[in-house]
Short mmCIF file of C-alpha atoms in Angstrom, two decimals:
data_model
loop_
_atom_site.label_atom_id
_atom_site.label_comp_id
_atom_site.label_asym_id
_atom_site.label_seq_id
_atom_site.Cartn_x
_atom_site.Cartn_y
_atom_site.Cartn_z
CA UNK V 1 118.71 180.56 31.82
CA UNK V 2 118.26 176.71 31.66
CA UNK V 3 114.74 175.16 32.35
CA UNK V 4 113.36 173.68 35.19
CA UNK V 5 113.86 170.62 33.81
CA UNK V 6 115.65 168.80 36.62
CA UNK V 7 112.68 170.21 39.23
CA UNK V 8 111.88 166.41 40.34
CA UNK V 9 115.90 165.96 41.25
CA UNK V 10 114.73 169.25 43.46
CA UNK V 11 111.96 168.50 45.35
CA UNK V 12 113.81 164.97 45.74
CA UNK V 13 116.30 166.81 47.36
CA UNK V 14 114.28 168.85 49.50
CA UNK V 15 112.55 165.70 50.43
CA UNK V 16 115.33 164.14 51.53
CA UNK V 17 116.86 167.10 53.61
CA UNK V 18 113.11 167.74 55.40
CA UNK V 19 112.93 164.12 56.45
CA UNK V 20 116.68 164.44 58.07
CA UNK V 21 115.84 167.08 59.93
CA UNK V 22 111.67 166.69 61.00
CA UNK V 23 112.70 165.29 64.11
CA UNK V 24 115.27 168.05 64.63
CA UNK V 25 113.90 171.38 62.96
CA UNK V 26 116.73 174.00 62.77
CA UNK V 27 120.14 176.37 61.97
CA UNK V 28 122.01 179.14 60.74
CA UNK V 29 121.95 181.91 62.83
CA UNK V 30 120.60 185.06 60.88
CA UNK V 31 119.39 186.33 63.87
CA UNK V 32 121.57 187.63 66.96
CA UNK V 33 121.00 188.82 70.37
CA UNK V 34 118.71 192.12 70.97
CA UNK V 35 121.05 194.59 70.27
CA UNK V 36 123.41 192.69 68.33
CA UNK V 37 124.94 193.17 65.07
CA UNK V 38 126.55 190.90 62.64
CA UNK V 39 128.77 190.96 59.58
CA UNK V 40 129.09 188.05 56.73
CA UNK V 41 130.88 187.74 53.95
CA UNK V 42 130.88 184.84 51.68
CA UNK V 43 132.83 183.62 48.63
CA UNK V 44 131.42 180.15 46.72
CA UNK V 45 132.35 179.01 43.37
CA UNK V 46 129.11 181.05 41.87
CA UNK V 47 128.43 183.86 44.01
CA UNK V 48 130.73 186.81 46.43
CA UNK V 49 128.55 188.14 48.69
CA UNK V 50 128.35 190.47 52.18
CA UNK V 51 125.32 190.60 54.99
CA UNK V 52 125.14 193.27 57.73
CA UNK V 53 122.14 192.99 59.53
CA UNK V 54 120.95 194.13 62.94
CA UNK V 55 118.88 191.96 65.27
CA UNK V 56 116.03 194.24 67.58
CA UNK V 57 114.80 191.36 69.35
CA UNK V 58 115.68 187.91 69.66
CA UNK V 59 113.28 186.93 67.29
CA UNK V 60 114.09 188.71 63.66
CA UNK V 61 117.09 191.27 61.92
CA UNK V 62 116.81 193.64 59.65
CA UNK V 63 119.50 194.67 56.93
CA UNK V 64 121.49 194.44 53.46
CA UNK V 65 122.37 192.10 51.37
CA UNK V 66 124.80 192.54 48.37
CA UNK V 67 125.61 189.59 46.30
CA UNK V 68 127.75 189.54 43.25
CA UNK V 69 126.91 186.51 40.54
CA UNK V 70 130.00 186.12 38.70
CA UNK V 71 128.65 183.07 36.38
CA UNK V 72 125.40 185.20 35.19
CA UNK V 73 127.36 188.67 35.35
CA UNK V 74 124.66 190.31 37.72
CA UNK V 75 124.66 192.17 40.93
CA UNK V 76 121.75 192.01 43.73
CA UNK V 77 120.95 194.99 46.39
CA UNK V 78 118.30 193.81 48.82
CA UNK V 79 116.90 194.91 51.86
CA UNK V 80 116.63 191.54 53.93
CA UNK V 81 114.72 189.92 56.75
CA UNK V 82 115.31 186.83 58.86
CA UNK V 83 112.68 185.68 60.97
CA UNK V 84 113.15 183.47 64.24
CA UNK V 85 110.06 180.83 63.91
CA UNK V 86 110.80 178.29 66.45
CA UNK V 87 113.61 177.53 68.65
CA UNK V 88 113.99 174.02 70.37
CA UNK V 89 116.23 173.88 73.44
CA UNK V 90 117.68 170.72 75.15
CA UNK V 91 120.02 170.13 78.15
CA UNK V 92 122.34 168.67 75.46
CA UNK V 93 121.52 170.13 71.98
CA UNK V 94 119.62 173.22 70.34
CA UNK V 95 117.70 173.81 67.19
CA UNK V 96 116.20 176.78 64.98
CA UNK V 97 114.14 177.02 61.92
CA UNK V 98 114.04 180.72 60.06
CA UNK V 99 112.33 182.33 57.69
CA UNK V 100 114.43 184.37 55.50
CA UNK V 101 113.35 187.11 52.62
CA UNK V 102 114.51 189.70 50.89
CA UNK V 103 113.14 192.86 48.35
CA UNK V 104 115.61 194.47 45.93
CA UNK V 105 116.95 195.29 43.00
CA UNK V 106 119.07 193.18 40.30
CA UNK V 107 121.91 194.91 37.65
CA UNK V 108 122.92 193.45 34.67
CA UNK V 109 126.58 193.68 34.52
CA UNK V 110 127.09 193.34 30.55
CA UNK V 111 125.39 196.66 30.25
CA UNK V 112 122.02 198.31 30.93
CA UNK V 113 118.88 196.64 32.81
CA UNK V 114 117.78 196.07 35.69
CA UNK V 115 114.79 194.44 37.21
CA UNK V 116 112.93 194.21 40.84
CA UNK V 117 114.25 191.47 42.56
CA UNK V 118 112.61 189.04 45.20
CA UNK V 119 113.68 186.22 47.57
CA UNK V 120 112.43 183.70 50.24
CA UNK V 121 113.76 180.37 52.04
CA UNK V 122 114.05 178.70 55.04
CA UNK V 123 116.39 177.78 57.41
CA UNK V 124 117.00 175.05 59.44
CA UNK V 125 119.53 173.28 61.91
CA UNK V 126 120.32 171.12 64.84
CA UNK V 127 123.80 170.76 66.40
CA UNK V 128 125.24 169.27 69.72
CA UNK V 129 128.32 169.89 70.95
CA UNK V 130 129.60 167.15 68.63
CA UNK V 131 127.09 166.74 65.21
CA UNK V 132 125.98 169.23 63.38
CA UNK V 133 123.35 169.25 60.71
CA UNK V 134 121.28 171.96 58.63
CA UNK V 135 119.41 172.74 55.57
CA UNK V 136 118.52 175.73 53.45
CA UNK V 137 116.37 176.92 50.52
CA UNK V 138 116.24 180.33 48.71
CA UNK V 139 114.07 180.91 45.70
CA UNK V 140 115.25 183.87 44.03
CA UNK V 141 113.18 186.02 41.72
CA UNK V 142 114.40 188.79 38.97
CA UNK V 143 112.51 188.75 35.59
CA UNK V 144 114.54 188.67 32.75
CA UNK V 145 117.81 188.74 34.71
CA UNK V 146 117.55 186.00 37.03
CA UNK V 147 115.71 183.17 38.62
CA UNK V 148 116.36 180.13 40.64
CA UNK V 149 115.83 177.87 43.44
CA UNK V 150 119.21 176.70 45.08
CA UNK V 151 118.89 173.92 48.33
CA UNK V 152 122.37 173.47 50.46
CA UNK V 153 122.24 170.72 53.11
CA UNK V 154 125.72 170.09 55.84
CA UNK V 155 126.48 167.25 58.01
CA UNK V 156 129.05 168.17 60.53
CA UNK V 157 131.37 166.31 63.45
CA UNK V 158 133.91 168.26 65.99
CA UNK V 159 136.79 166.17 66.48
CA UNK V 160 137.32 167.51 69.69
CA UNK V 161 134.58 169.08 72.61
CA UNK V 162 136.25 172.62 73.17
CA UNK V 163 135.77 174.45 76.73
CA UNK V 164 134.19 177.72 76.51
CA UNK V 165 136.37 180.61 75.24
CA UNK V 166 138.68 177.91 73.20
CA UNK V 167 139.06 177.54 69.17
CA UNK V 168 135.74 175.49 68.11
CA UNK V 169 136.58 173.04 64.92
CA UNK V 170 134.19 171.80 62.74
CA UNK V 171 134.84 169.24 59.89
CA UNK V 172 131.75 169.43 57.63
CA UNK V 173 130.22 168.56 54.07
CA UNK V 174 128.14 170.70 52.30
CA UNK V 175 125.93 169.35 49.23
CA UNK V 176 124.42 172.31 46.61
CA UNK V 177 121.57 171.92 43.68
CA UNK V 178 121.22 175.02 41.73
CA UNK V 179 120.05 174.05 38.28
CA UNK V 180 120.75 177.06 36.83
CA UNK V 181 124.53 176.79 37.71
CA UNK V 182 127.17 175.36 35.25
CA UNK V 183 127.73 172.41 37.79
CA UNK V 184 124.11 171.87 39.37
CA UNK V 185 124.88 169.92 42.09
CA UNK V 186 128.36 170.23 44.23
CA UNK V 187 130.01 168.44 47.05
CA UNK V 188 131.98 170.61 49.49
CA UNK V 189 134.31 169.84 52.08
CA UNK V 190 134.89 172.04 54.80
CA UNK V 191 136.44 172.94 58.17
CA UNK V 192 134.84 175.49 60.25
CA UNK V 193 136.94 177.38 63.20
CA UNK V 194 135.05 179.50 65.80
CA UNK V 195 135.83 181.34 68.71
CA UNK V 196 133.94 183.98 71.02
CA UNK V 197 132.52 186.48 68.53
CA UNK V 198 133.97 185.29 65.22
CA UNK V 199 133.82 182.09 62.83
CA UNK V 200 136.00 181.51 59.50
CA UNK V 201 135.14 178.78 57.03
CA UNK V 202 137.15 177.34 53.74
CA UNK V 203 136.93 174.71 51.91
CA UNK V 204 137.23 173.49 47.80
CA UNK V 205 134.28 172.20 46.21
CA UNK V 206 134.11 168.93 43.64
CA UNK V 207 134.38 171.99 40.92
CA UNK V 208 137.92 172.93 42.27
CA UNK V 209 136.58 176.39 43.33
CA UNK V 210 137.36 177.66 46.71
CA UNK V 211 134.67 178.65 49.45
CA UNK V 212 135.30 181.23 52.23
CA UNK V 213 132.89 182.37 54.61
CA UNK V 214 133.88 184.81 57.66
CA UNK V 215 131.13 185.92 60.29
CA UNK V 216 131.69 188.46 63.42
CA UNK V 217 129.13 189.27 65.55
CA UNK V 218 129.22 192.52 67.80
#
């Protein structure tokens, strides 16, 4: 694992994405309906990963969370929690700040080991029905196999205003600082399709690898 020695380029970062968003606060929906459930799974050019969780109010969810590091060869099993802290509602926009954490373990690939595994991040976004913008944090913890402090911050535009029950599109860019990665920080362009229930993502990052995301809720 590298040092912290690009921490300042960080907290720059983090900076930067808090003072976009103060007078917004919010997005990223890890919590659903009361009642609800929801299914993710994500491919970036680090990390494959899948979410079920199930949401008991309107205000946190409870479930899994497998991720697969294909870079560092390890595997994480955690037992997650997303927390609803603040929702902002407006006749023409809407924004949510979470707090999201997680206790696991972590499984060296190459062989034995393993190690108790910890994470916690915000949150944040606020859209309209035609800009979109959010921010997230997650400092992960796993002793000797892993640790690391990745920041992802979007800017998005709908070309088109869809009417209820029609295809949503989204045309977005997605920045990423992960020191510990073998390209720190990444530039992703995206397009984002959602209708109803469901939402599908893709994209290629500056590092030519592909993202996919796919979320359902039920």
């Amino acid at each position: 694992m590298k040092h912290t020695s690009k921490f300042n380029a960080a907290v720059a970062m983090a900076a930067l994405c808090g003072l976009l968003l103060l007078p917004m606060m919010a997005h990223a929906r890890p919590v659903s309906y009361p009642g609800g459930i929801t299914v993710m799974a994500q491919k970036n050019d680090e990390v494959t990963s899948t979410h079920v969780h199930y949401s008991p109010t309107a205000k946190y969810s409870i479930g899994h969370r497998f991720e697969k590091h294909r870079e560092d060869n390890f595997q994480l099993q955690a037992a997650q929690l997303n927390y609803l802290v603040n929702r902002w509602n407006k006749p023409d926009s809407q924004a949510n700040l979470y707090f999201k954490t997680g206790l696991g373990g972590a499984y060296n690939d190459n062989g034995p080991g393993s190690n108790l595994a910890a994470f916690a991040g915000i949150a944040a976004d606020w859209e309209t029905r035609k800009y979109f913008v959010s921010y997230e944090n997650r400092y992960l913890e796993a002793g000797k196999i892993a640790s690391s402090f990745e920041q992802r911050a979007r800017v998005g535009i709908a070309p088109y205003v869809a009417e209820y029950g029609s295809i949503h599109t989204w045309l977005m860019l997605e920045a990423k600082y992960n020191e510990e990665d073998e390209d720190p920080f990444t530039l992703t362009p995206l397009v984002r399709f959602f209708k109803g229930p469901a939402l599908l993502e893709a994209g290629v990052s500056s590092s030519g690898s592909a993202l996919l995301n796919f979320i359902y809720r039920y």
